[in-house]
Amino acid sequence: LGQLVGLRWRDGAGGPGGTGDALPADIHVLALERVSHRFHARRSAQERSYLYQIARRRTAFLKPFVWWIKDALDADRMRRAAPLFRGLHDFRSFTHDDPEEKSTEVLLERLELADAGDLMLLRIQGSHFVWKMVRRVVGVLADAVARRR
């Protein structure tokens, strides 16, 4: 992942060298770079990526981080259906956002599925995402390929 954060740093404020010491143990600063004062980590991003995880079996430890689907999913059918979402599309039916207030057209560059043991990983990359769009795209794909028990 290429996660970025914007910090305003005043000269003489201790320097950025010790920045990582004040962060939680699971967050690491890999590099620091001076940028224009107009840079904004979210608004300046040229693309966004989302990793959605579907569990194939119940899991106590991953429960807050995955969507467990009881029905068997056909990963091959899911892979064949994924390209239908790629490209520039109007995702107004995948969000509560008002298309009169902000654009619901999204350019999806990538929607790929990978197997990782008991997890199915869906990587979605696009120009931006509208509210709840990713979970609804994944939901439609899962529902379309579920083999009901």
Tab-separated table of C-alpha atoms in Angstrom:
chain	number	residue	atom	x	y	z
A	1	LEU	CA	0.000	0.000	0.000
A	2	GLY	CA	1.155	3.505	-0.714
A	3	GLN	CA	-0.476	5.367	2.142
A	4	LEU	CA	0.304	9.083	2.470
A	5	VAL	CA	-0.311	11.597	5.211
A	6	GLY	CA	0.125	15.354	5.134
A	7	LEU	CA	1.826	17.106	8.049
A	8	ARG	CA	2.475	20.766	8.627
A	9	TRP	CA	5.900	21.053	10.167
A	10	ARG	CA	7.328	24.228	11.622
A	11	ASP	CA	11.063	24.758	11.461
A	12	GLY	CA	12.580	24.263	14.889
A	13	ALA	CA	9.758	21.960	16.049
A	14	GLY	CA	12.122	19.085	16.769
A	15	GLY	CA	12.564	17.938	13.183
A	16	PRO	CA	10.780	15.061	11.501
A	17	GLY	CA	13.486	12.496	12.354
A	18	GLY	CA	11.750	11.303	15.528
A	19	THR	CA	8.242	11.268	14.047
A	20	GLY	CA	7.922	7.478	14.175
A	21	ASP	CA	8.654	7.362	17.914
A	22	ALA	CA	5.327	9.009	18.731
A	23	LEU	CA	3.226	6.691	16.537
A	24	PRO	CA	1.463	3.442	17.486
A	25	ALA	CA	3.577	0.295	16.971
A	26	ASP	CA	1.662	-0.776	13.826
A	27	ILE	CA	2.292	2.498	11.958
A	28	HIS	CA	5.710	3.134	10.415
A	29	VAL	CA	7.153	6.168	8.662
A	30	LEU	CA	9.103	4.900	5.652
A	31	ALA	CA	9.969	8.227	4.050
A	32	LEU	CA	9.494	11.946	4.431
A	33	GLU	CA	9.253	14.400	1.560
A	34	ARG	CA	8.720	18.143	1.388
A	35	VAL	CA	5.774	19.045	-0.882
A	36	SER	CA	3.908	22.150	-1.953
A	37	HIS	CA	1.684	23.762	0.684
A	38	ARG	CA	-1.215	23.053	-1.698
A	39	PHE	CA	-0.733	19.274	-1.399
A	40	HIS	CA	-3.578	17.405	0.309
A	41	ALA	CA	-3.130	13.646	0.835
A	42	ARG	CA	-6.732	12.797	-0.088
A	43	ARG	CA	-7.621	15.463	-2.652
A	44	SER	CA	-4.283	15.295	-4.487
A	45	ALA	CA	-4.455	11.511	-4.954
A	46	GLN	CA	-4.674	10.508	-8.606
A	47	GLU	CA	-6.104	7.080	-7.846
A	48	ARG	CA	-7.406	5.102	-4.920
A	49	SER	CA	-7.252	1.450	-4.090
A	50	TYR	CA	-9.439	-0.656	-1.844
A	51	LEU	CA	-8.846	-4.215	-0.646
A	52	TYR	CA	-12.046	-6.062	0.248
A	53	GLN	CA	-11.738	-9.381	2.082
A	54	ILE	CA	-14.326	-12.146	1.977
A	55	ALA	CA	-13.929	-15.032	4.425
A	56	ARG	CA	-14.872	-18.490	3.219
A	57	ARG	CA	-15.309	-19.717	6.781
A	58	ARG	CA	-16.109	-18.185	10.127
A	59	THR	CA	-13.188	-16.620	11.915
A	60	ALA	CA	-13.160	-15.087	15.377
A	61	PHE	CA	-9.960	-13.120	14.966
A	62	LEU	CA	-10.665	-11.590	11.557
A	63	LYS	CA	-14.375	-10.962	12.134
A	64	PRO	CA	-14.070	-7.142	12.321
A	65	PHE	CA	-12.016	-7.032	9.111
A	66	VAL	CA	-13.731	-9.455	6.711
A	67	TRP	CA	-17.156	-10.234	5.301
A	68	TRP	CA	-18.051	-13.842	5.992
A	69	ILE	CA	-20.315	-15.367	3.363
A	70	LYS	CA	-21.849	-18.702	4.295
A	71	ASP	CA	-22.690	-19.656	0.698
A	72	ALA	CA	-19.938	-21.096	-1.494
A	73	LEU	CA	-18.684	-18.558	-4.036
A	74	ASP	CA	-17.513	-19.541	-7.486
A	75	ALA	CA	-14.247	-17.599	-7.790
A	76	ASP	CA	-13.899	-18.312	-11.527
A	77	ARG	CA	-17.353	-16.877	-12.283
A	78	MET	CA	-16.525	-13.895	-10.085
A	79	ARG	CA	-13.321	-13.273	-12.065
A	80	ARG	CA	-15.268	-13.448	-15.337
A	81	ALA	CA	-17.911	-10.996	-14.068
A	82	ALA	CA	-15.424	-8.462	-12.607
A	83	PRO	CA	-14.439	-6.853	-15.950
A	84	LEU	CA	-18.048	-5.711	-16.421
A	85	PHE	CA	-17.392	-3.062	-13.756
A	86	ARG	CA	-14.148	-1.787	-15.278
A	87	GLY	CA	-14.116	1.459	-17.203
A	88	LEU	CA	-16.050	4.694	-16.759
A	89	HIS	CA	-19.548	4.025	-15.393
A	90	ASP	CA	-22.257	5.865	-13.514
A	91	PHE	CA	-22.487	4.193	-10.087
A	92	ARG	CA	-25.518	6.151	-8.839
A	93	SER	CA	-27.382	2.907	-8.057
A	94	PHE	CA	-24.444	1.836	-5.840
A	95	THR	CA	-24.576	4.870	-3.523
A	96	HIS	CA	-26.831	7.196	-1.557
A	97	ASP	CA	-24.865	10.194	-2.897
A	98	ASP	CA	-26.990	12.666	-4.826
A	99	PRO	CA	-25.736	12.876	-8.437
A	100	GLU	CA	-26.961	16.495	-8.503
A	101	GLU	CA	-24.503	17.353	-5.701
A	102	LYS	CA	-21.486	15.334	-6.811
A	103	SER	CA	-20.574	13.129	-9.716
A	104	THR	CA	-21.410	9.447	-9.443
A	105	GLU	CA	-19.312	8.643	-12.522
A	106	VAL	CA	-16.254	6.641	-11.531
A	107	LEU	CA	-13.411	5.278	-13.623
A	108	LEU	CA	-12.589	1.792	-12.339
A	109	GLU	CA	-9.114	0.866	-13.545
A	110	ARG	CA	-8.836	-2.507	-11.852
A	111	LEU	CA	-11.024	-5.081	-10.146
A	112	GLU	CA	-9.074	-8.269	-9.462
A	113	LEU	CA	-9.725	-11.296	-7.331
A	114	ALA	CA	-7.046	-13.376	-5.588
A	115	ASP	CA	-7.245	-16.444	-3.400
A	116	ALA	CA	-5.466	-16.376	-0.042
A	117	GLY	CA	-6.379	-19.596	1.735
A	118	ASP	CA	-9.717	-19.085	3.441
A	119	LEU	CA	-9.921	-15.516	2.128
A	120	MET	CA	-10.935	-14.106	-1.233
A	121	LEU	CA	-9.251	-10.758	-1.805
A	122	LEU	CA	-10.786	-8.201	-4.145
A	123	ARG	CA	-8.533	-5.299	-5.126
A	124	ILE	CA	-10.477	-2.380	-6.579
A	125	GLN	CA	-8.630	0.605	-8.004
A	126	GLY	CA	-10.242	3.703	-9.415
A	127	SER	CA	-10.264	7.446	-9.838
A	128	HIS	CA	-12.333	7.758	-6.664
A	129	PHE	CA	-15.210	5.942	-4.973
A	130	VAL	CA	-18.688	7.133	-4.101
A	131	TRP	CA	-20.104	6.377	-0.660
A	132	LYS	CA	-20.736	2.629	-0.117
A	133	MET	CA	-19.860	1.859	-3.742
A	134	VAL	CA	-17.145	-0.721	-3.072
A	135	ARG	CA	-19.168	-2.804	-0.635
A	136	ARG	CA	-22.116	-2.781	-3.036
A	137	VAL	CA	-20.018	-3.774	-6.059
A	138	VAL	CA	-18.573	-6.650	-4.024
A	139	GLY	CA	-22.076	-7.553	-2.828
A	140	VAL	CA	-23.440	-7.696	-6.375
A	141	LEU	CA	-20.522	-9.848	-7.519
A	142	ALA	CA	-20.903	-12.208	-4.550
A	143	ASP	CA	-24.661	-12.495	-4.966
A	144	ALA	CA	-24.332	-13.172	-8.696
A	145	VAL	CA	-21.965	-16.119	-8.195
A	146	ALA	CA	-23.140	-17.575	-4.864
A	147	ARG	CA	-23.997	-21.252	-4.890
A	148	ARG	CA	-26.865	-21.327	-2.397
A	149	ARG	CA	-26.875	-24.192	0.073
